[in-house]
Amino acid sequence: TRSMLKDITCPTCVISGDQDCLTVWLDAQYLADNIRGAELITLKQVGHLPQWECPTELVDIVLQFLEKNEKRI
């Protein structure tokens, strides 16, 4: 539930497409705002399936996030 978001302590990267009509950007922003230390990345011209729409960009984002947080994960 939303009340449990404050209990998440692991590094969190919230990735949202600005064209996503299933999970709207405001929901992604809410997650990022309520998970301590979370970062929000908004992909331009991307909908709900970034793994299909921009797979290379998505992999780069995930790898950068993992490298930056490798000691905390």
Backbone as JSON Lines, residues from 0, in Angstrom:
{"i":0,"aa":"T","n":[0.83,-1.19,0.0],"ca":[0.0,0.0,0.0],"c":[0.87,1.25,0.0]}
{"i":1,"aa":"R","n":[0.28,2.36,-0.29],"ca":[1.03,3.62,-0.34],"c":[1.69,3.96,0.98]}
{"i":2,"aa":"S","n":[1.07,3.58,2.07],"ca":[1.64,3.9,3.38],"c":[2.95,3.16,3.64]}
{"i":3,"aa":"M","n":[3.22,2.1,2.9],"ca":[4.43,1.31,3.09],"c":[5.63,1.84,2.3]}
{"i":4,"aa":"L","n":[5.4,2.79,1.41],"ca":[6.49,3.31,0.59],"c":[7.62,3.88,1.44]}
{"i":5,"aa":"K","n":[7.27,4.52,2.55],"ca":[8.28,5.12,3.42],"c":[9.2,4.08,4.04]}
{"i":6,"aa":"D","n":[8.78,2.81,4.02],"ca":[9.58,1.74,4.6],"c":[10.63,1.17,3.64]}
{"i":7,"aa":"I","n":[10.57,1.56,2.39],"ca":[11.54,1.08,1.41],"c":[12.86,1.8,1.64]}
{"i":8,"aa":"T","n":[13.92,1.03,1.82],"ca":[15.21,1.64,2.12],"c":[16.27,1.33,1.06]}
{"i":9,"aa":"C","n":[15.97,0.47,0.12],"ca":[16.96,0.15,-0.9],"c":[16.94,1.21,-2.0]}
{"i":10,"aa":"P","n":[18.05,1.35,-2.72],"ca":[18.07,2.31,-3.83],"c":[16.95,1.99,-4.82]}
{"i":11,"aa":"T","n":[16.27,3.04,-5.25],"ca":[15.11,2.86,-6.13],"c":[15.18,3.83,-7.28]}
{"i":12,"aa":"C","n":[14.99,3.3,-8.47],"ca":[14.92,4.12,-9.67],"c":[13.53,3.93,-10.26]}
{"i":13,"aa":"V","n":[12.77,5.01,-10.32],"ca":[11.43,4.98,-10.9],"c":[11.57,5.48,-12.33]}
{"i":14,"aa":"I","n":[11.18,4.66,-13.29],"ca":[11.31,5.01,-14.7],"c":[9.91,5.11,-15.28]}
{"i":15,"aa":"S","n":[9.65,6.24,-15.92],"ca":[8.31,6.49,-16.46],"c":[8.42,7.07,-17.86]}
{"i":16,"aa":"G","n":[7.53,6.63,-18.73],"ca":[7.44,7.21,-20.06],"c":[6.46,8.37,-20.05]}
{"i":17,"aa":"D","n":[6.82,9.47,-20.69],"ca":[5.93,10.63,-20.67],"c":[4.66,10.43,-21.51]}
{"i":18,"aa":"Q","n":[4.61,9.35,-22.29],"ca":[3.42,9.02,-23.09],"c":[2.66,7.83,-22.51]}
{"i":19,"aa":"D","n":[3.0,7.4,-21.3],"ca":[2.38,6.23,-20.68],"c":[0.96,6.57,-20.24]}
{"i":20,"aa":"C","n":[-0.02,5.88,-20.8],"ca":[-1.4,6.14,-20.43],"c":[-1.93,5.11,-19.43]}
{"i":21,"aa":"L","n":[-1.13,4.11,-19.07],"ca":[-1.53,3.12,-18.07],"c":[-1.05,3.5,-16.68]}
{"i":22,"aa":"T","n":[0.2,3.9,-16.58],"ca":[0.76,4.37,-15.32],"c":[1.17,5.82,-15.55]}
{"i":23,"aa":"V","n":[0.32,6.72,-15.16],"ca":[0.55,8.13,-15.49],"c":[1.75,8.68,-14.71]}
{"i":24,"aa":"W","n":[2.35,9.74,-15.26],"ca":[3.55,10.33,-14.69],"c":[3.34,10.76,-13.24]}
{"i":25,"aa":"L","n":[2.17,11.23,-12.9],"ca":[1.92,11.66,-11.51],"c":[2.07,10.5,-10.53]}
{"i":26,"aa":"D","n":[1.72,9.3,-10.95],"ca":[1.92,8.12,-10.09],"c":[3.41,7.84,-9.91]}
{"i":27,"aa":"A","n":[4.17,7.96,-10.98],"ca":[5.62,7.77,-10.89],"c":[6.22,8.84,-9.98]}
{"i":28,"aa":"Q","n":[5.76,10.07,-10.12],"ca":[6.26,11.16,-9.28],"c":[5.92,10.88,-7.82]}
{"i":29,"aa":"Y","n":[4.73,10.37,-7.56],"ca":[4.33,10.04,-6.19],"c":[5.28,9.0,-5.59]}
{"i":30,"aa":"L","n":[5.59,7.96,-6.38],"ca":[6.52,6.93,-5.89],"c":[7.88,7.55,-5.56]}
{"i":31,"aa":"A","n":[8.4,8.34,-6.48],"ca":[9.71,8.96,-6.26],"c":[9.71,9.89,-5.06]}
{"i":32,"aa":"D","n":[8.61,10.59,-4.86],"ca":[8.52,11.52,-3.73],"c":[8.38,10.81,-2.38]}
{"i":33,"aa":"N","n":[7.88,9.58,-2.41],"ca":[7.57,8.9,-1.15],"c":[8.45,7.71,-0.83]}
{"i":34,"aa":"I","n":[9.42,7.43,-1.7],"ca":[10.43,6.42,-1.4],"c":[11.72,7.18,-1.13]}
{"i":35,"aa":"R","n":[12.23,7.06,0.05],"ca":[13.42,7.82,0.47],"c":[14.56,7.63,-0.51]}
{"i":36,"aa":"G","n":[15.05,8.73,-1.06],"ca":[16.21,8.7,-1.93],"c":[15.95,8.22,-3.35]}
{"i":37,"aa":"A","n":[14.7,7.96,-3.69],"ca":[14.4,7.46,-5.04],"c":[14.69,8.53,-6.08]}
{"i":38,"aa":"E","n":[15.06,8.07,-7.26],"ca":[15.23,9.0,-8.35],"c":[14.22,8.67,-9.45]}
{"i":39,"aa":"L","n":[13.71,9.71,-10.07],"ca":[12.71,9.56,-11.13],"c":[13.35,9.91,-12.46]}
{"i":40,"aa":"I","n":[13.22,9.02,-13.41],"ca":[13.69,9.27,-14.77],"c":[12.49,9.19,-15.69]}
{"i":41,"aa":"T","n":[12.28,10.26,-16.43],"ca":[11.16,10.32,-17.37],"c":[11.71,10.18,-18.79]}
{"i":42,"aa":"L","n":[11.23,9.19,-19.48],"ca":[11.67,8.95,-20.86],"c":[10.74,9.69,-21.81]}
{"i":43,"aa":"K","n":[11.32,10.49,-22.67],"ca":[10.55,11.3,-23.62],"c":[10.06,10.45,-24.79]}
{"i":44,"aa":"Q","n":[8.83,10.72,-25.19],"ca":[8.21,10.04,-26.33],"c":[8.15,8.52,-26.13]}
{"i":45,"aa":"V","n":[7.94,8.1,-24.87],"ca":[7.88,6.67,-24.54],"c":[6.6,6.41,-23.77]}
{"i":46,"aa":"G","n":[5.96,5.29,-24.09],"ca":[4.73,4.91,-23.41],"c":[4.99,3.94,-22.27]}
{"i":47,"aa":"H","n":[4.17,2.89,-22.2],"ca":[4.19,1.96,-21.07],"c":[5.23,0.85,-21.21]}
{"i":48,"aa":"L","n":[5.83,0.7,-22.39],"ca":[6.73,-0.43,-22.62],"c":[8.12,0.03,-23.08]}
{"i":49,"aa":"P","n":[8.87,0.68,-22.2],"ca":[10.19,1.16,-22.61],"c":[11.12,0.03,-23.03]}
{"i":50,"aa":"Q","n":[10.91,-1.17,-22.5],"ca":[11.76,-2.3,-22.88],"c":[11.59,-2.65,-24.35]}
{"i":51,"aa":"W","n":[10.5,-2.24,-24.97],"ca":[10.29,-2.44,-26.41],"c":[10.52,-1.16,-27.19]}
{"i":52,"aa":"E","n":[10.11,-0.03,-26.59],"ca":[10.16,1.24,-27.3],"c":[11.55,1.85,-27.36]}
{"i":53,"aa":"C","n":[12.33,1.68,-26.32],"ca":[13.7,2.23,-26.3],"c":[14.6,1.33,-25.45]}
{"i":54,"aa":"P","n":[14.78,0.08,-25.88],"ca":[15.51,-0.88,-25.05],"c":[16.95,-0.47,-24.74]}
{"i":55,"aa":"T","n":[17.64,0.1,-25.68],"ca":[19.03,0.49,-25.44],"c":[19.12,1.59,-24.4]}
{"i":56,"aa":"E","n":[18.26,2.59,-24.52],"ca":[18.25,3.68,-23.54],"c":[17.89,3.15,-22.15]}
{"i":57,"aa":"L","n":[16.93,2.26,-22.08],"ca":[16.51,1.7,-20.8],"c":[17.65,0.91,-20.15]}
{"i":58,"aa":"V","n":[18.33,0.08,-20.91],"ca":[19.45,-0.69,-20.38],"c":[20.54,0.25,-19.87]}
{"i":59,"aa":"D","n":[20.84,1.3,-20.63],"ca":[21.84,2.27,-20.19],"c":[21.46,2.9,-18.85]}
{"i":60,"aa":"I","n":[20.2,3.26,-18.71],"ca":[19.72,3.88,-17.47],"c":[19.86,2.9,-16.3]}
{"i":61,"aa":"V","n":[19.44,1.67,-16.51],"ca":[19.5,0.67,-15.44],"c":[20.96,0.38,-15.06]}
{"i":62,"aa":"L","n":[21.82,0.22,-16.05],"ca":[23.23,-0.05,-15.75],"c":[23.88,1.11,-14.99]}
{"i":63,"aa":"Q","n":[23.6,2.33,-15.4],"ca":[24.14,3.5,-14.69],"c":[23.65,3.53,-13.25]}
{"i":64,"aa":"F","n":[22.38,3.24,-13.05],"ca":[21.81,3.23,-11.7],"c":[22.48,2.15,-10.85]}
{"i":65,"aa":"L","n":[22.64,0.96,-11.41],"ca":[23.27,-0.13,-10.67],"c":[24.74,0.18,-10.34]}
{"i":66,"aa":"E","n":[25.46,0.74,-11.29],"ca":[26.85,1.11,-11.03],"c":[26.95,2.15,-9.93]}
{"i":67,"aa":"K","n":[26.07,3.13,-9.98],"ca":[26.09,4.21,-8.99],"c":[25.76,3.68,-7.6]}
{"i":68,"aa":"N","n":[24.96,2.65,-7.52],"ca":[24.47,2.15,-6.23],"c":[25.0,0.77,-5.87]}
{"i":69,"aa":"E","n":[26.03,0.28,-6.56],"ca":[26.47,-1.1,-6.36],"c":[26.84,-1.44,-4.93]}
{"i":70,"aa":"K","n":[27.33,-0.49,-4.17],"ca":[27.71,-0.77,-2.79],"c":[26.51,-0.78,-1.85]}
{"i":71,"aa":"R","n":[25.39,-0.25,-2.31],"ca":[24.19,-0.19,-1.47],"c":[23.2,-1.3,-1.81]}
{"i":72,"aa":"I","n":[23.44,-2.02,-2.9],"ca":[22.48,-3.03,-3.34],"c":[22.91,-4.4,-2.83]}
